[in-house]
Amino acid sequence: MAKYLTNSDRVLQSVLQNEKLAEEYPFNPSDYETVDEALQSDNYLVCTIAKIIEGKNEDKTDKQLYNEINNYLNGKI
């Protein structure tokens, strides 16, 4: 297992390593060891998870985070 730099990176890995999530969506968790790497992903699910983690880490309000994620997903889906 990789050595993660932050608690946010560990949270990201714990979510991405969920077996049910991996069954439904094609991605390799080992491709995204850090939140910064996940934020650059073309996979909208991986990037969305990273945005949520980053937003909570930056103390964004739920409304701010909702608007950011909603705008991002509307542009991707």
mmCIF file of C-alpha atoms in Angstrom:
data_model
loop_
_atom_site.group_PDB
_atom_site.id
_atom_site.type_symbol
_atom_site.label_atom_id
_atom_site.label_comp_id
_atom_site.label_asym_id
_atom_site.label_seq_id
_atom_site.Cartn_x
_atom_site.Cartn_y
_atom_site.Cartn_z
ATOM 1 C CA MET A 1 0.000 0.000 0.000
ATOM 2 C CA ALA A 2 1.203 3.465 -0.838
ATOM 3 C CA LYS A 3 2.195 6.007 1.749
ATOM 4 C CA TYR A 4 -0.363 8.810 1.628
ATOM 5 C CA LEU A 5 0.568 12.367 2.329
ATOM 6 C CA THR A 6 -2.582 13.572 4.070
ATOM 7 C CA ASN A 7 -5.680 12.349 5.845
ATOM 8 C CA SER A 8 -7.627 13.489 2.787
ATOM 9 C CA ASP A 9 -5.580 11.109 0.648
ATOM 10 C CA ARG A 10 -6.439 8.264 3.019
ATOM 11 C CA VAL A 11 -10.133 9.140 2.863
ATOM 12 C CA LEU A 12 -9.955 9.185 -0.935
ATOM 13 C CA GLN A 13 -8.358 5.749 -1.007
ATOM 14 C CA SER A 14 -10.878 4.289 1.405
ATOM 15 C CA VAL A 15 -13.728 5.448 -0.841
ATOM 16 C CA LEU A 16 -12.087 4.439 -4.123
ATOM 17 C CA GLN A 17 -11.245 0.980 -2.799
ATOM 18 C CA ASN A 18 -14.900 0.183 -2.134
ATOM 19 C CA GLU A 19 -15.578 -3.015 -4.080
ATOM 20 C CA LYS A 20 -19.154 -2.145 -5.058
ATOM 21 C CA LEU A 21 -18.060 1.215 -6.407
ATOM 22 C CA ALA A 22 -15.283 -0.402 -8.416
ATOM 23 C CA GLU A 23 -17.739 -2.950 -9.855
ATOM 24 C CA GLU A 24 -20.065 -0.223 -11.129
ATOM 25 C CA TYR A 25 -17.533 2.286 -12.418
ATOM 26 C CA PRO A 26 -14.340 1.537 -14.355
ATOM 27 C CA PHE A 27 -11.330 3.007 -12.576
ATOM 28 C CA ASN A 28 -8.205 1.775 -10.865
ATOM 29 C CA PRO A 29 -7.842 3.184 -7.330
ATOM 30 C CA SER A 30 -4.057 2.924 -7.537
ATOM 31 C CA ASP A 31 -4.117 5.535 -10.337
ATOM 32 C CA TYR A 32 -5.185 8.138 -7.771
ATOM 33 C CA GLU A 33 -2.981 8.141 -4.692
ATOM 34 C CA THR A 34 -3.690 11.758 -3.763
ATOM 35 C CA VAL A 35 -6.658 14.100 -3.864
ATOM 36 C CA ASP A 36 -4.692 16.356 -6.230
ATOM 37 C CA GLU A 37 -4.262 13.473 -8.692
ATOM 38 C CA ALA A 38 -7.957 12.625 -8.452
ATOM 39 C CA LEU A 39 -8.941 16.250 -9.082
ATOM 40 C CA GLN A 40 -7.139 16.031 -12.441
ATOM 41 C CA SER A 41 -8.969 12.844 -13.432
ATOM 42 C CA ASP A 42 -11.110 12.613 -16.562
ATOM 43 C CA ASN A 43 -13.296 10.153 -14.649
ATOM 44 C CA TYR A 44 -16.105 12.351 -13.354
ATOM 45 C CA LEU A 45 -16.876 10.043 -10.420
ATOM 46 C CA VAL A 46 -13.280 10.062 -9.154
ATOM 47 C CA CYS A 47 -13.031 13.820 -9.595
ATOM 48 C CA THR A 48 -16.363 14.392 -7.828
ATOM 49 C CA ILE A 49 -15.265 12.342 -4.828
ATOM 50 C CA ALA A 50 -12.035 14.352 -4.689
ATOM 51 C CA LYS A 51 -13.960 17.636 -4.927
ATOM 52 C CA ILE A 52 -16.152 16.619 -1.987
ATOM 53 C CA ILE A 53 -13.133 15.666 0.119
ATOM 54 C CA GLU A 54 -11.299 18.857 -0.815
ATOM 55 C CA GLY A 55 -14.372 20.994 -0.141
ATOM 56 C CA LYS A 56 -14.863 19.540 3.318
ATOM 57 C CA ASN A 57 -11.164 19.984 4.031
ATOM 58 C CA GLU A 58 -11.465 23.655 3.019
ATOM 59 C CA ASP A 59 -14.510 24.094 5.302
ATOM 60 C CA LYS A 60 -16.862 24.927 2.450
ATOM 61 C CA THR A 61 -20.503 25.057 3.439
ATOM 62 C CA ASP A 62 -22.812 22.321 2.254
ATOM 63 C CA LYS A 63 -24.479 24.819 -0.078
ATOM 64 C CA GLN A 64 -21.149 25.898 -1.588
ATOM 65 C CA LEU A 65 -20.120 22.301 -2.067
ATOM 66 C CA TYR A 66 -23.491 21.352 -3.551
ATOM 67 C CA ASN A 67 -23.303 24.205 -6.061
ATOM 68 C CA GLU A 68 -19.730 23.357 -7.048
ATOM 69 C CA ILE A 69 -20.475 19.652 -7.528
ATOM 70 C CA ASN A 70 -23.765 20.322 -9.296
ATOM 71 C CA ASN A 71 -22.128 22.743 -11.748
ATOM 72 C CA TYR A 72 -19.256 20.338 -12.362
ATOM 73 C CA LEU A 73 -21.526 17.366 -13.024
ATOM 74 C CA ASN A 74 -23.876 19.379 -15.230
ATOM 75 C CA GLY A 75 -20.878 20.179 -17.400
ATOM 76 C CA LYS A 76 -19.703 16.552 -17.523
ATOM 77 C CA ILE A 77 -22.855 14.474 -17.852
#
